[in-house]
Coordinates of C-alpha atoms in Angstrom, one line a residue:
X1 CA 238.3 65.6 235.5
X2 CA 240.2 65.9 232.5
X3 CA 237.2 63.7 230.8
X4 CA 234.4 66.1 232.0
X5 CA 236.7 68.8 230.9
X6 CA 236.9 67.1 227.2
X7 CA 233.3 66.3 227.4
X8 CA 231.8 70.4 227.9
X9 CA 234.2 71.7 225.1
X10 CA 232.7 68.9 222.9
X11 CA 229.1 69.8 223.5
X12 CA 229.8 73.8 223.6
X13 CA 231.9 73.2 220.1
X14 CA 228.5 71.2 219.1
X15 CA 226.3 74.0 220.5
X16 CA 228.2 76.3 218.3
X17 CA 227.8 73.9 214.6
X18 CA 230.8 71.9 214.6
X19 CA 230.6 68.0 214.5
X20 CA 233.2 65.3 216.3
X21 CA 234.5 62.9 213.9
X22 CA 235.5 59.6 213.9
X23 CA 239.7 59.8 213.3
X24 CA 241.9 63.1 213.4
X25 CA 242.5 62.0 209.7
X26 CA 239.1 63.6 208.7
X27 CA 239.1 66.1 211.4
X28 CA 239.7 69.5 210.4
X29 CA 240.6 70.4 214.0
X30 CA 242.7 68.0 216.6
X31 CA 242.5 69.6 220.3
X32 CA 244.7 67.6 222.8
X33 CA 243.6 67.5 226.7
X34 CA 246.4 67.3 228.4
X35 CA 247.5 66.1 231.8
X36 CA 250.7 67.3 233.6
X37 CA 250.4 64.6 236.9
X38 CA 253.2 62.6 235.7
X39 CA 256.1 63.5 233.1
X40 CA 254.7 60.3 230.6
X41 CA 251.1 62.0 230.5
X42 CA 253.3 65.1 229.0
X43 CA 256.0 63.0 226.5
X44 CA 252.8 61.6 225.1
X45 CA 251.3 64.6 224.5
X46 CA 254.1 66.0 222.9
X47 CA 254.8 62.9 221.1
X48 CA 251.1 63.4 219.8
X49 CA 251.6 66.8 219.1
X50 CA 254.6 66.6 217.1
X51 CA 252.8 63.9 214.7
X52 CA 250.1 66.2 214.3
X53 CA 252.3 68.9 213.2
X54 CA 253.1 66.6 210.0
X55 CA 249.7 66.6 209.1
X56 CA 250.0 70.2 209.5
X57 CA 252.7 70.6 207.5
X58 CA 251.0 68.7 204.1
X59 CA 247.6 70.5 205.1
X60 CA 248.5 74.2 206.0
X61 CA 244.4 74.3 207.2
X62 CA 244.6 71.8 209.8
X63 CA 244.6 73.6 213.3
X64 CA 245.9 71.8 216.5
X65 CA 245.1 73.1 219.8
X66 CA 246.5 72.0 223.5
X67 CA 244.1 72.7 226.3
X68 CA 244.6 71.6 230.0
X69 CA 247.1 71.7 232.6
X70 CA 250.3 71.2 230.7
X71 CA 249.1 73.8 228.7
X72 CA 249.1 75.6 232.3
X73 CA 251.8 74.7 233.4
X74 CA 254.2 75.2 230.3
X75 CA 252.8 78.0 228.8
X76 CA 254.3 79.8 226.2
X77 CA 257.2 77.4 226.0
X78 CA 255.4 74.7 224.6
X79 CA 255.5 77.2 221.2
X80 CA 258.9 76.8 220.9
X81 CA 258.3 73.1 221.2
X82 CA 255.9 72.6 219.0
X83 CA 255.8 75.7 216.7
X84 CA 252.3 74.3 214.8
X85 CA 250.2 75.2 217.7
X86 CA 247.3 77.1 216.6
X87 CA 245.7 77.4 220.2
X88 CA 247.3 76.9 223.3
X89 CA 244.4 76.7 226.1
X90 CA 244.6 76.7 230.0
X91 CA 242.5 75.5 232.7
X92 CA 240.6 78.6 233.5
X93 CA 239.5 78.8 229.9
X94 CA 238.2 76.3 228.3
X95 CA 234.9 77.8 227.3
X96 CA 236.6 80.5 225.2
X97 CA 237.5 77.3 222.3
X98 CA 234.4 77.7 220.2
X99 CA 235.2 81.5 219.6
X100 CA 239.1 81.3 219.5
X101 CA 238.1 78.6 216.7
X102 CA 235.7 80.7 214.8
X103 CA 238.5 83.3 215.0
X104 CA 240.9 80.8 213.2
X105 CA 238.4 79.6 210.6
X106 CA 237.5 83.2 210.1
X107 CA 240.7 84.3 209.0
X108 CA 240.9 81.0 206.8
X109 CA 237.8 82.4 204.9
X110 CA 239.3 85.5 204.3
X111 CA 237.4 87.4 206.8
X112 CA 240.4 88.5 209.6
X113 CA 244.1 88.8 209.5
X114 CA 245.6 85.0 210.1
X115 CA 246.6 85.3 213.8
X116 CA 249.7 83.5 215.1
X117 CA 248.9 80.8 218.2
X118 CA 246.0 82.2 220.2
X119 CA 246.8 81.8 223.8
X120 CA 244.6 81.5 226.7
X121 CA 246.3 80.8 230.1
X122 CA 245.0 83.6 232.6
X123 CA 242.7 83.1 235.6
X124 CA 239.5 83.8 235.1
X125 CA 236.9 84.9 238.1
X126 CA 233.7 82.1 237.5
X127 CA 235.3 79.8 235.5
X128 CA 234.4 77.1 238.1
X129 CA 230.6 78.1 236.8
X130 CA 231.6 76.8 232.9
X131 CA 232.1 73.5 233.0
X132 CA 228.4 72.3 232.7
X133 CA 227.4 71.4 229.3
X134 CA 226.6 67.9 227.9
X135 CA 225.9 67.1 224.3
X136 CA 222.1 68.0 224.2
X137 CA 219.4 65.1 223.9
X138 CA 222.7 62.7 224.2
X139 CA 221.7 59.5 227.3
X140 CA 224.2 59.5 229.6
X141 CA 223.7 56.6 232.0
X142 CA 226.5 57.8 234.3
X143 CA 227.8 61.3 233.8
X144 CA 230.5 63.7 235.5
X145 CA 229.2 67.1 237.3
X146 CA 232.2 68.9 238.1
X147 CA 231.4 70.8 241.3
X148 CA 234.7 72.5 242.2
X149 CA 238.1 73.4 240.8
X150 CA 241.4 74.3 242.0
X151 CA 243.4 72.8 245.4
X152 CA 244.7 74.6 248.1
X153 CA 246.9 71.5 249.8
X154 CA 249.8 71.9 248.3
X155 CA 251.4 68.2 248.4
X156 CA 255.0 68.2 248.4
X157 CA 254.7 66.0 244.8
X158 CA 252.1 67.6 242.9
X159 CA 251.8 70.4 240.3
X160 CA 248.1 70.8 240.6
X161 CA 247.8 74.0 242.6
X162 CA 249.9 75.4 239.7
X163 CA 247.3 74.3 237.2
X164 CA 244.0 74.3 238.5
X165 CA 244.8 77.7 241.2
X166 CA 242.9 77.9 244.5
X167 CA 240.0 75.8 244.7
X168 CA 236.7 77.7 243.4
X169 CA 233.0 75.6 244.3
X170 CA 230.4 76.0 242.5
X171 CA 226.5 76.9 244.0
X172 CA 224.6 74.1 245.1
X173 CA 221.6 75.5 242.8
X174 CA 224.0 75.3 239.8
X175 CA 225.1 71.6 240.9
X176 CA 221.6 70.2 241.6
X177 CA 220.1 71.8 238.3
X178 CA 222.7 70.3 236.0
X179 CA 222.4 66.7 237.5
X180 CA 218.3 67.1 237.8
X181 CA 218.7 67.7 234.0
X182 CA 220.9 64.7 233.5
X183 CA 218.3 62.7 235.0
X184 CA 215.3 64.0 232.9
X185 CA 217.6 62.8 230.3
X186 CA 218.1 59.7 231.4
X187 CA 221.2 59.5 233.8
X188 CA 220.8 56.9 237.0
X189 CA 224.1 57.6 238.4
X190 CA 226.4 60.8 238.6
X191 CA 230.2 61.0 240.0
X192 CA 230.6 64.5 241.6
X193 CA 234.3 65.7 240.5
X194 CA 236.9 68.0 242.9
X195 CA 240.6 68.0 242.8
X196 CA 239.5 67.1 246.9
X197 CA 236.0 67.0 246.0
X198 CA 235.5 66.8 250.0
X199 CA 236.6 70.1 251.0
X200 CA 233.7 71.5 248.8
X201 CA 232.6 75.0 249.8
X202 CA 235.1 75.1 253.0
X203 CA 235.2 78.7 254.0
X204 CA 232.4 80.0 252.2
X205 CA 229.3 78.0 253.0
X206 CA 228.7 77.3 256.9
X207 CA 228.1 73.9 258.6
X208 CA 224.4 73.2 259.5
X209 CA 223.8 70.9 262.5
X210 CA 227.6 69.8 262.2
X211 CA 227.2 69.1 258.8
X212 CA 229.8 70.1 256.1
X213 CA 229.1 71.8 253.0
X214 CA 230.1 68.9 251.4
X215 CA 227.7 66.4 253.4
X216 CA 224.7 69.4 252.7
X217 CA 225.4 68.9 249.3
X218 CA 225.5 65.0 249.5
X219 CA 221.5 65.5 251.2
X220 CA 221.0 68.2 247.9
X221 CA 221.8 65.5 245.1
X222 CA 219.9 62.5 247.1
X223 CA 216.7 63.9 247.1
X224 CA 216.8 64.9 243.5
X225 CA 213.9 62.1 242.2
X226 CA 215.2 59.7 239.7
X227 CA 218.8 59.6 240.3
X228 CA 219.5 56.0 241.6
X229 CA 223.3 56.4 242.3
X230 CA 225.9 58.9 243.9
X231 CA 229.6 58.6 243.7
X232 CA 232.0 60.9 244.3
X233 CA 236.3 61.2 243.4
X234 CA 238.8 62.6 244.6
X235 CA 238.3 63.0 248.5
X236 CA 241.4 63.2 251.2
X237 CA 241.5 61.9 254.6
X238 CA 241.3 65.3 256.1
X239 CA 237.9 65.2 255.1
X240 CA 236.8 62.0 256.6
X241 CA 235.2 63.4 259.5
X242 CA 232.1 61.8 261.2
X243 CA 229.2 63.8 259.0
X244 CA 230.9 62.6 255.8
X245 CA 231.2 58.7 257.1
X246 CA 227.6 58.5 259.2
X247 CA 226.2 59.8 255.4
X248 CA 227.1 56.3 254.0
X249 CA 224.5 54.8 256.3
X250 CA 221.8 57.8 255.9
X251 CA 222.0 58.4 252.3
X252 CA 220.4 55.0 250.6
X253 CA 221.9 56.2 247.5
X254 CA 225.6 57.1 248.5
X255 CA 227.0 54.0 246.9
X256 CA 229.6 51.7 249.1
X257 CA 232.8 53.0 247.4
X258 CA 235.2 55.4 248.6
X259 CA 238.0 55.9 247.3
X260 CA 240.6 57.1 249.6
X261 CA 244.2 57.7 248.8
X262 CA 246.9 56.9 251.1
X263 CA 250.1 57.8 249.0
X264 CA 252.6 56.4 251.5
X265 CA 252.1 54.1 254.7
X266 CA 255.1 55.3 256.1
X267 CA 254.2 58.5 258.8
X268 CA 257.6 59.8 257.8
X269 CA 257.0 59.7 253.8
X270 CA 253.6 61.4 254.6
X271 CA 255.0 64.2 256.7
X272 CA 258.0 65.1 253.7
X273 CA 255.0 64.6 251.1
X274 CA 252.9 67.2 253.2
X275 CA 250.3 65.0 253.7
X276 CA 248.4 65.9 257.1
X277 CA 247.3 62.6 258.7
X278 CA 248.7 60.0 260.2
X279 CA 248.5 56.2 259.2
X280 CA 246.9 55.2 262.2
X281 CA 244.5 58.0 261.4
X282 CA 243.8 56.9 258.1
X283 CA 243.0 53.3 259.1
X284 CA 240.7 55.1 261.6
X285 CA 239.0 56.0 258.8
X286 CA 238.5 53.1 257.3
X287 CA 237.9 51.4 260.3
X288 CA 234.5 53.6 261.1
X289 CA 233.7 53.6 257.3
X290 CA 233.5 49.5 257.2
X291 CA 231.8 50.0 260.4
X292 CA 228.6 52.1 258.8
X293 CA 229.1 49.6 255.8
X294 CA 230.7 46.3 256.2
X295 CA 230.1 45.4 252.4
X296 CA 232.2 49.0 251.4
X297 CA 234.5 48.8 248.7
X298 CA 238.1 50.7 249.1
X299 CA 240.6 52.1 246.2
X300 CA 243.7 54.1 247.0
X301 CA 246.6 56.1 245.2
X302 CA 250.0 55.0 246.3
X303 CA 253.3 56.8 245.0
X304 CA 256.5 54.7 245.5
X305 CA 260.3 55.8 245.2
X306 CA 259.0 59.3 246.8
X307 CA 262.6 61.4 247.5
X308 CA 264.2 59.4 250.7
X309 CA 261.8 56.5 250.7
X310 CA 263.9 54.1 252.4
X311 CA 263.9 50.2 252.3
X312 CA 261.7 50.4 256.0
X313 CA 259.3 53.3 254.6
X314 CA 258.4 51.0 251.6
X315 CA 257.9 48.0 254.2
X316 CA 255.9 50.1 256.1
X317 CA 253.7 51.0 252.9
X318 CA 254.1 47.0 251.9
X319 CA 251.8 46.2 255.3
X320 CA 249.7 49.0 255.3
X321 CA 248.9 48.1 251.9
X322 CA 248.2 44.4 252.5
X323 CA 247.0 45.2 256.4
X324 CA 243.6 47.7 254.6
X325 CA 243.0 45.1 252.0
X326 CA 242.5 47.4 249.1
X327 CA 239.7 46.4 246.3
X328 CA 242.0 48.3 243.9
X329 CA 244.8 50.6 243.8
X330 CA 246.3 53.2 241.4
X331 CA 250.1 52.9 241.8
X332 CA 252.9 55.1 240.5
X333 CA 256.3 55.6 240.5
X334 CA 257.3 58.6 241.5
X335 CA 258.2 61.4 238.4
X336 CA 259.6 64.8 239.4
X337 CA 257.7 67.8 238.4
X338 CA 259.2 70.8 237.9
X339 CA 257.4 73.5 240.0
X340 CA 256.7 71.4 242.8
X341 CA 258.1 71.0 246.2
X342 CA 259.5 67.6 246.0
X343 CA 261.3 68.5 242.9
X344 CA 263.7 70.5 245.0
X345 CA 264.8 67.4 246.8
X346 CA 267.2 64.5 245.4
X347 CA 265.4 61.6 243.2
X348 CA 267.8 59.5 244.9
X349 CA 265.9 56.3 244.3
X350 CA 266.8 54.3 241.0
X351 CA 264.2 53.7 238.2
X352 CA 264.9 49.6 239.1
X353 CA 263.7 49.8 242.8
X354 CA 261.0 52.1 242.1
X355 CA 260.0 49.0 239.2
X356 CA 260.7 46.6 242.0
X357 CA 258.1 48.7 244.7
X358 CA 255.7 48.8 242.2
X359 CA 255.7 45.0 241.4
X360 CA 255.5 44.0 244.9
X361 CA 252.5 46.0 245.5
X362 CA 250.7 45.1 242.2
X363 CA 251.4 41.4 243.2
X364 CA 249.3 42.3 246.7
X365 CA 247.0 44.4 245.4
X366 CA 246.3 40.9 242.2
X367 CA 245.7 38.7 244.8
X368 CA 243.7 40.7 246.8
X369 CA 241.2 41.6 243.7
X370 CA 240.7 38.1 242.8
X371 CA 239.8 37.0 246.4
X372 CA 237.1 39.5 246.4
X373 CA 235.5 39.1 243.4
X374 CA 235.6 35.6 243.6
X375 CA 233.9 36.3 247.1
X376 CA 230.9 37.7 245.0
X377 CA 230.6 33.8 243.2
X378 CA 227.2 32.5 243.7
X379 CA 225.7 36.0 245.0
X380 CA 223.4 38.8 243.4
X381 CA 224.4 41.7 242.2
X382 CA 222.7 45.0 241.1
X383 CA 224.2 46.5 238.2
X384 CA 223.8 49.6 236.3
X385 CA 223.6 48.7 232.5
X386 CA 226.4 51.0 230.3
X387 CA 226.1 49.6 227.2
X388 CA 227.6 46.4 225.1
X389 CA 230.8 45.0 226.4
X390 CA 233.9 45.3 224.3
X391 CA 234.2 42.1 223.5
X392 CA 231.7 39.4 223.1
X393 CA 228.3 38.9 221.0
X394 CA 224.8 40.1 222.8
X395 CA 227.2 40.5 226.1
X396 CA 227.0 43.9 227.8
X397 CA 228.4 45.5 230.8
X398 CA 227.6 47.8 233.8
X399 CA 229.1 48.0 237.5
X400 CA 227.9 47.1 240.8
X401 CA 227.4 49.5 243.7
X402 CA 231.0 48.9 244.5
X403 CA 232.3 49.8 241.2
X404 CA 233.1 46.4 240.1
X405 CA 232.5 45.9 236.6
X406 CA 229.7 43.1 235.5
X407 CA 229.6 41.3 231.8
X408 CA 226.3 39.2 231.4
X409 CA 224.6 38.5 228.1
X410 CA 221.7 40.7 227.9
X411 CA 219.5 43.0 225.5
X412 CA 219.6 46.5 224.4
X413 CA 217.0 47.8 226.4
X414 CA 218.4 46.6 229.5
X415 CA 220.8 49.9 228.9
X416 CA 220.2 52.6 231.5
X417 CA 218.3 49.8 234.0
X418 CA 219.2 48.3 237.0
X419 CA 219.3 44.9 236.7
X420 CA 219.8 41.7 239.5
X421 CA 222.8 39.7 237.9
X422 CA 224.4 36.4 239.9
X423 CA 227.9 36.0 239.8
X424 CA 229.0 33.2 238.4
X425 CA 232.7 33.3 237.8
X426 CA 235.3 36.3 238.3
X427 CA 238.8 37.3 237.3
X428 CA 241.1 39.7 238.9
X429 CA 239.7 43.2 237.1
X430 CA 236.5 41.3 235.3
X431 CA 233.0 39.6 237.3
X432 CA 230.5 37.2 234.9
X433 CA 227.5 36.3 235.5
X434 CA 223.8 35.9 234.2
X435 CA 221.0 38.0 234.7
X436 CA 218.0 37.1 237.6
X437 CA 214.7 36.4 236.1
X438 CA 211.8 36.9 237.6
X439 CA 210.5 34.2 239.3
X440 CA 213.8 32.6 239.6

């Protein structure tokens, strides 16, 4: 999300005359996205911040601006923090940079009085409606179309609801004519983006023959003509019900990925995180998803060292975990965020066993990897070509419908194709192989 965010204040701030450059050294302007998830995403902002400031310092015309939720979520603070600030910009707001900025430069011309930080943190009503630009005339083989913002769960450990609000959807129309503009430019594959991207238009738009908004809007994007691809991030189990799972075997273009965050395998650890399912329910899920599609692909979020996670919780968790046979994981130790629920109870687990919980599952989760990609050995694979790999001559990369990323040698204009490519040798994060002629 954060990216998409980044990505629409780019192309409105390019709409508007101003260029991205290369390094913040030739950059009359730095703004800083910033995440407030964990406590490291906001010490490296800070950290970032602060070095920016000495630039600042030797260049009294160089403007730094924070956007995003730690904006959000520390407001007016973060001023005393950092006391170079020139724009301090919350989630609601984003669209309002290019004219807070021509404010700034005006008054460096001469043309206004110099203002001190400009600050943007209210809610605004439609805001949900602004985050829909890409840089015009720019390929994008896989884009991000935000459809929603905000969260109304309100799990025990996050700060979300406090930075995003209530969740806000945005029309189908809006949705479809973004992405069917993405596609006459190019795009093959879009990922549809919601704090729970599954509990889009809940409420407000009604089911039709026991289909979800969501699932109506799943039928929307597939029959736009063009589009090859359709992923989606981040869902929650409460959504998994049987509309959402029968789509993976109606909708040819619904790729076989979810992914599907578990948080805790412990039923206790999920009822303090406020997390309304049960394990077996989850593996429910997974079971009737792997049902539709045997050949689907899982990821997960897992959070260990949660307040009160005991020694049987995380053994719980360690099974579960090795039990669903993840493809990959995100895994994270658990920060306290001020603001939050959880933050009200003891963080009575030590920074060593939360290390040690996070090791064991990373050692299940390496092993796991590698036996499925080197399952893929010998078989062919239809990738989406990104663009040149990072490393390598003439080598470039794309991913397979699961989300696997492919290196092969190949050619420029393969970019924006699909392409047959058989396996040949894999790693734990990385899958080689060569492309299929024709013929062969």
């Amino acid at each position: 999300m954060n990216e998409r965010d980044s990505e629409a204040v780019a192309a409105l701030l390019r709409g508007r005359g101003y260029s991205i450059v290369d390094h913040e050294k030739e950059a009359d302007v730095v703004l800083l996205n910033t995440c407030a998830v964990r406590d490291q995403a906001e010490q490296k902002a800070i950290g970032k911040a602060g070095h920016l400031g000495k630039i600042k310092r030797r260049n009294p015309n160089f403007m730094i601006g924070i956007m995003g939720c730690m904006a959000q979520n520390r407001g007016e603070a973060l001023i005393d923090r950092l006391p170079d600030l020139d724009l301090l910009v919350g989630t609601q707001k984003f669209h309002r940079v290019p004219e807070m900025l021509d404010q700034l430069f005006a008054s460096q011309r001469g043309l206004g009085p110099r203002p001190s930080t400009l600050i943007e943190l209210g809610e605004e009503k439609g805001s949900e409606e602004t985050i829909k630009d890409h840089t015009p005339g720019e390929r994008k083989v896989s884009a991000f179309v935000s459809i929603m913002q905000g969260c109304n769960m309100h799990c025990t450990f996050c700060i979300v609801p406090k930075t995003r609000g209530e969740e806000r959807y945005r029309s189908m129309e809006a949705i479809c004519l973004e992405i069917e503009e993405l596609v006459a430019n190019g795009t093959k594959e879009v990922t549809l983006l919601g704090q729970i991207v599954n509990s889009y238009g809940m409420r407000e738009i009604p089911y039709k023959k026991g289909k979800s908004p969501f699932v109506q809007l799943l039928e929307r994007v597939h029959d736009i003509e063009g589009l090859e691809r359709i992923r989606f991030t981040s869902p929650h189990p409460r959504g998994f019900q049987k509309d959402l799972v029968a789509a993976y075997g109606e909708l040819e273009k619904l790729v076989p990925y979810v992914h599907l965050p578990l948080q805790s395998g412990s039923d206790r650890m999920l009822k303090l995180m406020r997390r309304p399912y049960t394990v077996r329910r989850y593996k429910e899920i997974v079971e009737q998803l792997r049902a539709v599609k045997p050949e689907m692909c899982l990821s997960t979020d897992i959070i260990v060292g949660f307040p009160g996670e005991t020694e049987a919780d995380f053994a719980e968790t360690q099974t579960v975990f090795e039990d669903i046979g993840f493809d990959m994981a995100y895994l994270f130790k658990y920060s306290e965020r001020a603001g939050t629920k959880a933050a009200e109870m003891e963080d009575d687990i030590s920074d060593e066993i939360k290390e040690a919980r996070n090791q064991a599952l990373l050692e299940i989760l390496g092993k796991r990897s590698l036996w499925r990609n080197q399952q893929l050995i010998g078989t062919v694979q239809e990738v989406l070509v990104e663009g040149p790999a990072k490393r390598g001559e003439h080598l470039y990369t794309g991913r397979n419908p699961g989300n696997r990323k492919v290196i092969f040698p190949g050619t420029e204009r393969l970019i924006g194709e699909m392409v047959p490519v058989r396996i040949e040798e894999a790693t734990i994060s990385t899958i080689r192989g060569e492309l299929v002629l024709a013929g062969v």
